[in-house]
Amino acid sequence: MLSSLQNKDNSAENSDLTNKVMGALEPAIKEHWPKIEPYADKALAAAHNDETVEMLARKVYPWLPMMVRLAIKEDKFVAFTLEHKGPLLAKLAEIKNKQTT
């Protein structure tokens, strides 16, 4: 995982990391879906804008545990977030579609 954030090219590890992150997010999204639903369309639209995602990553970074912030600098975290936003958008859209049908 750390190598993914340090820009080492390892697509198998990136894929595994993406699957782990998405696996952890899905239950949380489903649990809180009633709170998320009113904002889902706007959030999905905003998330397609890299500037918005970058701003969000920069606001989230200070809330990460201290050990994570010591190991991963803010710029690397932002770059990682931008690089991996596609799977998150896909998961949100998938859950939104499941909830509306």
PDB file of N, CA and C in Angstrom:
ATOM      1  N   MET A   1       0.824  -1.182   0.000  1.00  0.00           N
ATOM      2  CA  MET A   1       0.000   0.000   0.000  1.00  0.00           C
ATOM      3  C   MET A   1       0.870   1.247   0.000  1.00  0.00           C
ATOM      4  N   LEU A   2       1.875   1.286   0.833  1.00  0.00           N
ATOM      5  CA  LEU A   2       2.725   2.456   0.908  1.00  0.00           C
ATOM      6  C   LEU A   2       3.400   2.722  -0.426  1.00  0.00           C
ATOM      7  N   SER A   3       3.777   1.670  -1.144  1.00  0.00           N
ATOM      8  CA  SER A   3       4.416   1.882  -2.444  1.00  0.00           C
ATOM      9  C   SER A   3       3.461   2.545  -3.422  1.00  0.00           C
ATOM     10  N   SER A   4       2.172   2.285  -3.304  1.00  0.00           N
ATOM     11  CA  SER A   4       1.189   2.932  -4.165  1.00  0.00           C
ATOM     12  C   SER A   4       1.179   4.430  -3.928  1.00  0.00           C
ATOM     13  N   LEU A   5       1.327   4.820  -2.683  1.00  0.00           N
ATOM     14  CA  LEU A   5       1.328   6.234  -2.355  1.00  0.00           C
ATOM     15  C   LEU A   5       2.660   6.893  -2.674  1.00  0.00           C
ATOM     16  N   GLN A   6       3.692   6.101  -2.831  1.00  0.00           N
ATOM     17  CA  GLN A   6       5.005   6.647  -3.145  1.00  0.00           C
ATOM     18  C   GLN A   6       5.291   6.595  -4.641  1.00  0.00           C
ATOM     19  N   ASN A   7       4.256   6.361  -5.445  1.00  0.00           N
ATOM     20  CA  ASN A   7       4.335   6.358  -6.907  1.00  0.00           C
ATOM     21  C   ASN A   7       5.210   5.262  -7.472  1.00  0.00           C
ATOM     22  N   LYS A   8       5.341   4.142  -6.809  1.00  0.00           N
ATOM     23  CA  LYS A   8       6.029   2.999  -7.396  1.00  0.00           C
ATOM     24  C   LYS A   8       5.011   2.273  -8.244  1.00  0.00           C
ATOM     25  N   ASP A   9       5.372   1.938  -9.461  1.00  0.00           N
ATOM     26  CA  ASP A   9       4.430   1.338 -10.396  1.00  0.00           C
ATOM     27  C   ASP A   9       4.282  -0.148 -10.116  1.00  0.00           C
ATOM     28  N   ASN A  10       3.157  -0.513  -9.557  1.00  0.00           N
ATOM     29  CA  ASN A  10       2.866  -1.906  -9.259  1.00  0.00           C
ATOM     30  C   ASN A  10       1.367  -2.085  -9.425  1.00  0.00           C
ATOM     31  N   SER A  11       0.922  -2.384 -10.648  1.00  0.00           N
ATOM     32  CA  SER A  11      -0.502  -2.409 -10.950  1.00  0.00           C
ATOM     33  C   SER A  11      -1.240  -3.493 -10.179  1.00  0.00           C
ATOM     34  N   ALA A  12      -0.621  -4.635  -9.918  1.00  0.00           N
ATOM     35  CA  ALA A  12      -1.284  -5.688  -9.146  1.00  0.00           C
ATOM     36  C   ALA A  12      -1.541  -5.211  -7.721  1.00  0.00           C
ATOM     37  N   GLU A  13      -0.566  -4.539  -7.138  1.00  0.00           N
ATOM     38  CA  GLU A  13      -0.733  -4.025  -5.781  1.00  0.00           C
ATOM     39  C   GLU A  13      -1.772  -2.910  -5.762  1.00  0.00           C
ATOM     40  N   ASN A  14      -1.775  -2.042  -6.789  1.00  0.00           N
ATOM     41  CA  ASN A  14      -2.774  -0.984  -6.877  1.00  0.00           C
ATOM     42  C   ASN A  14      -4.166  -1.569  -6.965  1.00  0.00           C
ATOM     43  N   SER A  15      -4.329  -2.608  -7.762  1.00  0.00           N
ATOM     44  CA  SER A  15      -5.625  -3.255  -7.915  1.00  0.00           C
ATOM     45  C   SER A  15      -6.074  -3.865  -6.593  1.00  0.00           C
ATOM     46  N   ASP A  16      -5.160  -4.521  -5.908  1.00  0.00           N
ATOM     47  CA  ASP A  16      -5.470  -5.125  -4.615  1.00  0.00           C
ATOM     48  C   ASP A  16      -5.853  -4.053  -3.601  1.00  0.00           C
ATOM     49  N   LEU A  17      -5.121  -2.958  -3.597  1.00  0.00           N
ATOM     50  CA  LEU A  17      -5.406  -1.855  -2.688  1.00  0.00           C
ATOM     51  C   LEU A  17      -6.773  -1.257  -2.991  1.00  0.00           C
ATOM     52  N   THR A  18      -7.061  -1.047  -4.260  1.00  0.00           N
ATOM     53  CA  THR A  18      -8.356  -0.498  -4.655  1.00  0.00           C
ATOM     54  C   THR A  18      -9.479  -1.408  -4.195  1.00  0.00           C
ATOM     55  N   ASN A  19      -9.318  -2.711  -4.377  1.00  0.00           N
ATOM     56  CA  ASN A  19     -10.341  -3.665  -3.940  1.00  0.00           C
ATOM     57  C   ASN A  19     -10.535  -3.621  -2.425  1.00  0.00           C
ATOM     58  N   LYS A  20      -9.451  -3.490  -1.679  1.00  0.00           N
ATOM     59  CA  LYS A  20      -9.553  -3.419  -0.222  1.00  0.00           C
ATOM     60  C   LYS A  20     -10.287  -2.153   0.216  1.00  0.00           C
ATOM     61  N   VAL A  21      -9.931  -1.031  -0.402  1.00  0.00           N
ATOM     62  CA  VAL A  21     -10.573   0.235  -0.044  1.00  0.00           C
ATOM     63  C   VAL A  21     -12.056   0.191  -0.382  1.00  0.00           C
ATOM     64  N   MET A  22     -12.387  -0.288  -1.568  1.00  0.00           N
ATOM     65  CA  MET A  22     -13.790  -0.358  -1.975  1.00  0.00           C
ATOM     66  C   MET A  22     -14.567  -1.342  -1.102  1.00  0.00           C
ATOM     67  N   GLY A  23     -13.933  -2.435  -0.720  1.00  0.00           N
ATOM     68  CA  GLY A  23     -14.580  -3.401   0.165  1.00  0.00           C
ATOM     69  C   GLY A  23     -14.893  -2.806   1.531  1.00  0.00           C
ATOM     70  N   ALA A  24     -14.028  -1.937   2.001  1.00  0.00           N
ATOM     71  CA  ALA A  24     -14.249  -1.291   3.292  1.00  0.00           C
ATOM     72  C   ALA A  24     -15.289  -0.179   3.199  1.00  0.00           C
ATOM     73  N   LEU A  25     -15.346   0.495   2.060  1.00  0.00           N
ATOM     74  CA  LEU A  25     -16.277   1.608   1.911  1.00  0.00           C
ATOM     75  C   LEU A  25     -17.716   1.170   1.685  1.00  0.00           C
ATOM     76  N   GLU A  26     -17.905   0.078   0.976  1.00  0.00           N
ATOM     77  CA  GLU A  26     -19.264  -0.328   0.609  1.00  0.00           C
ATOM     78  C   GLU A  26     -20.189  -0.481   1.816  1.00  0.00           C
ATOM     79  N   PRO A  27     -19.797  -1.202   2.880  1.00  0.00           N
ATOM     80  CA  PRO A  27     -20.708  -1.316   4.031  1.00  0.00           C
ATOM     81  C   PRO A  27     -21.025   0.044   4.668  1.00  0.00           C
ATOM     82  N   ALA A  28     -20.037   0.928   4.724  1.00  0.00           N
ATOM     83  CA  ALA A  28     -20.264   2.248   5.317  1.00  0.00           C
ATOM     84  C   ALA A  28     -21.227   3.065   4.464  1.00  0.00           C
ATOM     85  N   ILE A  29     -21.063   2.997   3.155  1.00  0.00           N
ATOM     86  CA  ILE A  29     -21.960   3.732   2.262  1.00  0.00           C
ATOM     87  C   ILE A  29     -23.379   3.193   2.389  1.00  0.00           C
ATOM     88  N   LYS A  30     -23.518   1.877   2.397  1.00  0.00           N
ATOM     89  CA  LYS A  30     -24.853   1.277   2.519  1.00  0.00           C
ATOM     90  C   LYS A  30     -25.503   1.630   3.859  1.00  0.00           C
ATOM     91  N   GLU A  31     -24.721   1.590   4.916  1.00  0.00           N
ATOM     92  CA  GLU A  31     -25.258   1.895   6.246  1.00  0.00           C
ATOM     93  C   GLU A  31     -25.773   3.328   6.324  1.00  0.00           C
ATOM     94  N   HIS A  32     -25.056   4.244   5.719  1.00  0.00           N
ATOM     95  CA  HIS A  32     -25.402   5.662   5.817  1.00  0.00           C
ATOM     96  C   HIS A  32     -26.132   6.181   4.578  1.00  0.00           C
ATOM     97  N   TRP A  33     -26.606   5.265   3.733  1.00  0.00           N
ATOM     98  CA  TRP A  33     -27.239   5.680   2.485  1.00  0.00           C
ATOM     99  C   TRP A  33     -28.391   6.665   2.679  1.00  0.00           C
ATOM    100  N   PRO A  34     -29.269   6.499   3.664  1.00  0.00           N
ATOM    101  CA  PRO A  34     -30.352   7.480   3.823  1.00  0.00           C
ATOM    102  C   PRO A  34     -29.841   8.914   4.013  1.00  0.00           C
ATOM    103  N   LYS A  35     -28.683   9.061   4.641  1.00  0.00           N
ATOM    104  CA  LYS A  35     -28.093  10.389   4.827  1.00  0.00           C
ATOM    105  C   LYS A  35     -27.394  10.864   3.552  1.00  0.00           C
ATOM    106  N   ILE A  36     -26.856   9.932   2.785  1.00  0.00           N
ATOM    107  CA  ILE A  36     -26.093  10.261   1.579  1.00  0.00           C
ATOM    108  C   ILE A  36     -27.007  10.544   0.396  1.00  0.00           C
ATOM    109  N   GLU A  37     -28.117   9.825   0.319  1.00  0.00           N
ATOM    110  CA  GLU A  37     -28.976   9.857  -0.870  1.00  0.00           C
ATOM    111  C   GLU A  37     -29.357  11.258  -1.346  1.00  0.00           C
ATOM    112  N   PRO A  38     -29.773  12.182  -0.461  1.00  0.00           N
ATOM    113  CA  PRO A  38     -30.166  13.503  -0.964  1.00  0.00           C
ATOM    114  C   PRO A  38     -29.031  14.247  -1.682  1.00  0.00           C
ATOM    115  N   TYR A  39     -27.806  13.870  -1.399  1.00  0.00           N
ATOM    116  CA  TYR A  39     -26.652  14.558  -1.976  1.00  0.00           C
ATOM    117  C   TYR A  39     -25.939  13.741  -3.047  1.00  0.00           C
ATOM    118  N   ALA A  40     -26.401  12.535  -3.296  1.00  0.00           N
ATOM    119  CA  ALA A  40     -25.676  11.599  -4.166  1.00  0.00           C
ATOM    120  C   ALA A  40     -25.442  12.148  -5.564  1.00  0.00           C
ATOM    121  N   ASP A  41     -26.482  12.670  -6.210  1.00  0.00           N
ATOM    122  CA  ASP A  41     -26.317  13.163  -7.579  1.00  0.00           C
ATOM    123  C   ASP A  41     -25.348  14.338  -7.644  1.00  0.00           C
ATOM    124  N   LYS A  42     -25.483  15.269  -6.706  1.00  0.00           N
ATOM    125  CA  LYS A  42     -24.576  16.426  -6.680  1.00  0.00           C
ATOM    126  C   LYS A  42     -23.149  15.987  -6.365  1.00  0.00           C
ATOM    127  N   ALA A  43     -23.014  15.046  -5.447  1.00  0.00           N
ATOM    128  CA  ALA A  43     -21.678  14.560  -5.078  1.00  0.00           C
ATOM    129  C   ALA A  43     -21.015  13.847  -6.245  1.00  0.00           C
ATOM    130  N   LEU A  44     -21.771  13.016  -6.947  1.00  0.00           N
ATOM    131  CA  LEU A  44     -21.206  12.312  -8.104  1.00  0.00           C
ATOM    132  C   LEU A  44     -20.796  13.298  -9.187  1.00  0.00           C
ATOM    133  N   ALA A  45     -21.626  14.315  -9.417  1.00  0.00           N
ATOM    134  CA  ALA A  45     -21.290  15.320 -10.428  1.00  0.00           C
ATOM    135  C   ALA A  45     -20.049  16.110 -10.015  1.00  0.00           C
ATOM    136  N   ALA A  46     -19.980  16.501  -8.755  1.00  0.00           N
ATOM    137  CA  ALA A  46     -18.833  17.274  -8.268  1.00  0.00           C
ATOM    138  C   ALA A  46     -17.558  16.445  -8.279  1.00  0.00           C
ATOM    139  N   ALA A  47     -17.673  15.158  -8.037  1.00  0.00           N
ATOM    140  CA  ALA A  47     -16.493  14.295  -7.962  1.00  0.00           C
ATOM    141  C   ALA A  47     -15.825  14.097  -9.313  1.00  0.00           C
ATOM    142  N   HIS A  48     -16.510  14.416 -10.381  1.00  0.00           N
ATOM    143  CA  HIS A  48     -15.888  14.322 -11.701  1.00  0.00           C
ATOM    144  C   HIS A  48     -14.944  15.496 -11.956  1.00  0.00           C
ATOM    145  N   ASN A  49     -15.014  16.507 -11.113  1.00  0.00           N
ATOM    146  CA  ASN A  49     -14.158  17.677 -11.235  1.00  0.00           C
ATOM    147  C   ASN A  49     -12.916  17.463 -10.366  1.00  0.00           C
ATOM    148  N   ASP A  50     -11.750  17.406 -10.995  1.00  0.00           N
ATOM    149  CA  ASP A  50     -10.504  17.153 -10.257  1.00  0.00           C
ATOM    150  C   ASP A  50     -10.223  18.213  -9.198  1.00  0.00           C
ATOM    151  N   GLU A  51     -10.587  19.462  -9.472  1.00  0.00           N
ATOM    152  CA  GLU A  51     -10.341  20.523  -8.495  1.00  0.00           C
ATOM    153  C   GLU A  51     -11.140  20.284  -7.215  1.00  0.00           C
ATOM    154  N   THR A  52     -12.367  19.814  -7.363  1.00  0.00           N
ATOM    155  CA  THR A  52     -13.207  19.527  -6.199  1.00  0.00           C
ATOM    156  C   THR A  52     -12.643  18.358  -5.403  1.00  0.00           C
ATOM    157  N   VAL A  53     -12.212  17.317  -6.098  1.00  0.00           N
ATOM    158  CA  VAL A  53     -11.641  16.149  -5.423  1.00  0.00           C
ATOM    159  C   VAL A  53     -10.345  16.543  -4.712  1.00  0.00           C
ATOM    160  N   GLU A  54      -9.535  17.356  -5.354  1.00  0.00           N
ATOM    161  CA  GLU A  54      -8.291  17.808  -4.723  1.00  0.00           C
ATOM    162  C   GLU A  54      -8.586  18.612  -3.461  1.00  0.00           C
ATOM    163  N   MET A  55      -9.567  19.516  -3.535  1.00  0.00           N
ATOM    164  CA  MET A  55      -9.934  20.320  -2.371  1.00  0.00           C
ATOM    165  C   MET A  55     -10.410  19.418  -1.226  1.00  0.00           C
ATOM    166  N   LEU A  56     -11.216  18.422  -1.553  1.00  0.00           N
ATOM    167  CA  LEU A  56     -11.711  17.495  -0.537  1.00  0.00           C
ATOM    168  C   LEU A  56     -10.560  16.703   0.092  1.00  0.00           C
ATOM    169  N   ALA A  57      -9.642  16.217  -0.735  1.00  0.00           N
ATOM    170  CA  ALA A  57      -8.498  15.454  -0.215  1.00  0.00           C
ATOM    171  C   ALA A  57      -7.657  16.317   0.723  1.00  0.00           C
ATOM    172  N   ARG A  58      -7.476  17.575   0.372  1.00  0.00           N
ATOM    173  CA  ARG A  58      -6.691  18.474   1.229  1.00  0.00           C
ATOM    174  C   ARG A  58      -7.410  18.762   2.549  1.00  0.00           C
ATOM    175  N   LYS A  59      -8.735  18.772   2.528  1.00  0.00           N
ATOM    176  CA  LYS A  59      -9.496  18.989   3.766  1.00  0.00           C
ATOM    177  C   LYS A  59      -9.525  17.733   4.636  1.00  0.00           C
ATOM    178  N   VAL A  60      -9.482  16.554   4.012  1.00  0.00           N
ATOM    179  CA  VAL A  60      -9.503  15.289   4.750  1.00  0.00           C
ATOM    180  C   VAL A  60      -8.134  14.982   5.354  1.00  0.00           C
ATOM    181  N   TYR A  61      -7.074  15.356   4.673  1.00  0.00           N
ATOM    182  CA  TYR A  61      -5.714  14.995   5.088  1.00  0.00           C
ATOM    183  C   TYR A  61      -5.415  15.302   6.565  1.00  0.00           C
ATOM    184  N   PRO A  62      -5.744  16.492   7.078  1.00  0.00           N
ATOM    185  CA  PRO A  62      -5.430  16.763   8.495  1.00  0.00           C
ATOM    186  C   PRO A  62      -6.153  15.847   9.476  1.00  0.00           C
ATOM    187  N   TRP A  63      -7.211  15.194   9.032  1.00  0.00           N
ATOM    188  CA  TRP A  63      -7.979  14.303   9.902  1.00  0.00           C
ATOM    189  C   TRP A  63      -7.434  12.881   9.903  1.00  0.00           C
ATOM    190  N   LEU A  64      -6.484  12.598   9.042  1.00  0.00           N
ATOM    191  CA  LEU A  64      -5.873  11.268   9.026  1.00  0.00           C
ATOM    192  C   LEU A  64      -5.049  11.072  10.302  1.00  0.00           C
ATOM    193  N   PRO A  65      -4.863   9.832  10.725  1.00  0.00           N
ATOM    194  CA  PRO A  65      -4.033   9.585  11.914  1.00  0.00           C
ATOM    195  C   PRO A  65      -2.611  10.141  11.729  1.00  0.00           C
ATOM    196  N   MET A  66      -2.029  10.572  12.810  1.00  0.00           N
ATOM    197  CA  MET A  66      -0.694  11.189  12.783  1.00  0.00           C
ATOM    198  C   MET A  66       0.338  10.294  12.104  1.00  0.00           C
ATOM    199  N   MET A  67       0.307   8.999  12.372  1.00  0.00           N
ATOM    200  CA  MET A  67       1.296   8.093  11.772  1.00  0.00           C
ATOM    201  C   MET A  67       1.157   8.057  10.248  1.00  0.00           C
ATOM    202  N   VAL A  68      -0.064   8.138   9.764  1.00  0.00           N
ATOM    203  CA  VAL A  68      -0.280   8.163   8.313  1.00  0.00           C
ATOM    204  C   VAL A  68       0.286   9.458   7.744  1.00  0.00           C
ATOM    205  N   ARG A  69       0.022  10.572   8.421  1.00  0.00           N
ATOM    206  CA  ARG A  69       0.521  11.862   7.934  1.00  0.00           C
ATOM    207  C   ARG A  69       2.043  11.950   7.989  1.00  0.00           C
ATOM    208  N   LEU A  70       2.657  11.262   8.947  1.00  0.00           N
ATOM    209  CA  LEU A  70       4.119  11.246   8.997  1.00  0.00           C
ATOM    210  C   LEU A  70       4.703  10.421   7.852  1.00  0.00           C
ATOM    211  N   ALA A  71       4.018   9.355   7.488  1.00  0.00           N
ATOM    212  CA  ALA A  71       4.511   8.461   6.435  1.00  0.00           C
ATOM    213  C   ALA A  71       4.195   8.968   5.034  1.00  0.00           C
ATOM    214  N   ILE A  72       3.072   9.665   4.894  1.00  0.00           N
ATOM    215  CA  ILE A  72       2.605  10.083   3.569  1.00  0.00           C
ATOM    216  C   ILE A  72       2.376  11.587   3.581  1.00  0.00           C
ATOM    217  N   LYS A  73       3.096  12.284   2.760  1.00  0.00           N
ATOM    218  CA  LYS A  73       2.956  13.732   2.681  1.00  0.00           C
ATOM    219  C   LYS A  73       1.652  14.098   1.977  1.00  0.00           C
ATOM    220  N   GLU A  74       1.181  15.298   2.247  1.00  0.00           N
ATOM    221  CA  GLU A  74      -0.116  15.742   1.728  1.00  0.00           C
ATOM    222  C   GLU A  74      -0.196  15.668   0.207  1.00  0.00           C
ATOM    223  N   ASP A  75       0.836  16.106  -0.487  1.00  0.00           N
ATOM    224  CA  ASP A  75       0.809  16.086  -1.954  1.00  0.00           C
ATOM    225  C   ASP A  75       0.683  14.666  -2.498  1.00  0.00           C
ATOM    226  N   LYS A  76       1.346  13.712  -1.865  1.00  0.00           N
ATOM    227  CA  LYS A  76       1.238  12.304  -2.287  1.00  0.00           C
ATOM    228  C   LYS A  76      -0.175  11.784  -2.038  1.00  0.00           C
ATOM    229  N   PHE A  77      -0.763  12.145  -0.899  1.00  0.00           N
ATOM    230  CA  PHE A  77      -2.126  11.724  -0.581  1.00  0.00           C
ATOM    231  C   PHE A  77      -3.111  12.294  -1.598  1.00  0.00           C
ATOM    232  N   VAL A  78      -2.952  13.554  -1.938  1.00  0.00           N
ATOM    233  CA  VAL A  78      -3.841  14.188  -2.918  1.00  0.00           C
ATOM    234  C   VAL A  78      -3.696  13.510  -4.274  1.00  0.00           C
ATOM    235  N   ALA A  79      -2.459  13.256  -4.696  1.00  0.00           N
ATOM    236  CA  ALA A  79      -2.232  12.588  -5.984  1.00  0.00           C
ATOM    237  C   ALA A  79      -2.844  11.192  -5.985  1.00  0.00           C
ATOM    238  N   PHE A  80      -2.683  10.459  -4.894  1.00  0.00           N
ATOM    239  CA  PHE A  80      -3.260   9.117  -4.773  1.00  0.00           C
ATOM    240  C   PHE A  80      -4.786   9.179  -4.864  1.00  0.00           C
ATOM    241  N   THR A  81      -5.379  10.146  -4.175  1.00  0.00           N
ATOM    242  CA  THR A  81      -6.835  10.303  -4.193  1.00  0.00           C
ATOM    243  C   THR A  81      -7.333  10.595  -5.601  1.00  0.00           C
ATOM    244  N   LEU A  82      -6.662  11.489  -6.294  1.00  0.00           N
ATOM    245  CA  LEU A  82      -7.063  11.815  -7.664  1.00  0.00           C
ATOM    246  C   LEU A  82      -6.915  10.608  -8.585  1.00  0.00           C
ATOM    247  N   GLU A  83      -5.846   9.861  -8.395  1.00  0.00           N
ATOM    248  CA  GLU A  83      -5.587   8.691  -9.236  1.00  0.00           C
ATOM    249  C   GLU A  83      -6.621   7.590  -9.024  1.00  0.00           C
ATOM    250  N   HIS A  84      -7.140   7.467  -7.818  1.00  0.00           N
ATOM    251  CA  HIS A  84      -8.053   6.373  -7.480  1.00  0.00           C
ATOM    252  C   HIS A  84      -9.502   6.822  -7.295  1.00  0.00           C
ATOM    253  N   LYS A  85      -9.862   7.977  -7.825  1.00  0.00           N
ATOM    254  CA  LYS A  85     -11.242   8.430  -7.654  1.00  0.00           C
ATOM    255  C   LYS A  85     -12.220   7.641  -8.521  1.00  0.00           C
ATOM    256  N   GLY A  86     -11.766   7.080  -9.620  1.00  0.00           N
ATOM    257  CA  GLY A  86     -12.634   6.323 -10.519  1.00  0.00           C
ATOM    258  C   GLY A  86     -13.349   5.173  -9.839  1.00  0.00           C
ATOM    259  N   PRO A  87     -12.633   4.293  -9.129  1.00  0.00           N
ATOM    260  CA  PRO A  87     -13.316   3.191  -8.440  1.00  0.00           C
ATOM    261  C   PRO A  87     -14.323   3.672  -7.388  1.00  0.00           C
ATOM    262  N   LEU A  88     -14.011   4.762  -6.713  1.00  0.00           N
ATOM    263  CA  LEU A  88     -14.941   5.290  -5.720  1.00  0.00           C
ATOM    264  C   LEU A  88     -16.215   5.793  -6.395  1.00  0.00           C
ATOM    265  N   LEU A  89     -16.058   6.518  -7.496  1.00  0.00           N
ATOM    266  CA  LEU A  89     -17.229   6.996  -8.234  1.00  0.00           C
ATOM    267  C   LEU A  89     -18.069   5.833  -8.737  1.00  0.00           C
ATOM    268  N   ALA A  90     -17.411   4.811  -9.233  1.00  0.00           N
ATOM    269  CA  ALA A  90     -18.125   3.635  -9.734  1.00  0.00           C
ATOM    270  C   ALA A  90     -18.897   2.952  -8.610  1.00  0.00           C
ATOM    271  N   LYS A  91     -18.278   2.838  -7.435  1.00  0.00           N
ATOM    272  CA  LYS A  91     -18.944   2.189  -6.300  1.00  0.00           C
ATOM    273  C   LYS A  91     -20.141   3.015  -5.833  1.00  0.00           C
ATOM    274  N   LEU A  92     -19.987   4.335  -5.766  1.00  0.00           N
ATOM    275  CA  LEU A  92     -21.111   5.187  -5.376  1.00  0.00           C
ATOM    276  C   LEU A  92     -22.262   5.069  -6.367  1.00  0.00           C
ATOM    277  N   ALA A  93     -21.946   5.093  -7.650  1.00  0.00           N
ATOM    278  CA  ALA A  93     -22.984   4.966  -8.678  1.00  0.00           C
ATOM    279  C   ALA A  93     -23.664   3.600  -8.595  1.00  0.00           C
ATOM    280  N   GLU A  94     -22.883   2.558  -8.371  1.00  0.00           N
ATOM    281  CA  GLU A  94     -23.435   1.202  -8.253  1.00  0.00           C
ATOM    282  C   GLU A  94     -24.403   1.102  -7.071  1.00  0.00           C
ATOM    283  N   ILE A  95     -24.005   1.626  -5.937  1.00  0.00           N
ATOM    284  CA  ILE A  95     -24.866   1.573  -4.752  1.00  0.00           C
ATOM    285  C   ILE A  95     -26.106   2.433  -4.961  1.00  0.00           C
ATOM    286  N   LYS A  96     -25.933   3.587  -5.584  1.00  0.00           N
ATOM    287  CA  LYS A  96     -27.081   4.458  -5.872  1.00  0.00           C
ATOM    288  C   LYS A  96     -28.086   3.729  -6.748  1.00  0.00           C
ATOM    289  N   ASN A  97     -27.605   3.060  -7.775  1.00  0.00           N
ATOM    290  CA  ASN A  97     -28.498   2.324  -8.673  1.00  0.00           C
ATOM    291  C   ASN A  97     -29.195   1.173  -7.952  1.00  0.00           C
ATOM    292  N   LYS A  98     -28.491   0.475  -7.071  1.00  0.00           N
ATOM    293  CA  LYS A  98     -29.101  -0.625  -6.310  1.00  0.00           C
ATOM    294  C   LYS A  98     -30.186  -0.111  -5.368  1.00  0.00           C
ATOM    295  N   GLN A  99     -29.939   1.042  -4.758  1.00  0.00           N
ATOM    296  CA  GLN A  99     -30.884   1.589  -3.790  1.00  0.00           C
ATOM    297  C   GLN A  99     -32.146   2.132  -4.456  1.00  0.00           C
ATOM    298  N   THR A 100     -32.029   2.607  -5.696  1.00  0.00           N
ATOM    299  CA  THR A 100     -33.185   3.189  -6.379  1.00  0.00           C
ATOM    300  C   THR A 100     -34.017   2.149  -7.107  1.00  0.00           C
ATOM    301  N   THR A 101     -33.482   0.939  -7.290  1.00  0.00           N
ATOM    302  CA  THR A 101     -34.264  -0.097  -7.985  1.00  0.00           C
ATOM    303  C   THR A 101     -34.904  -1.051  -7.018  1.00  0.00           C
TER     304      THR A 101
END
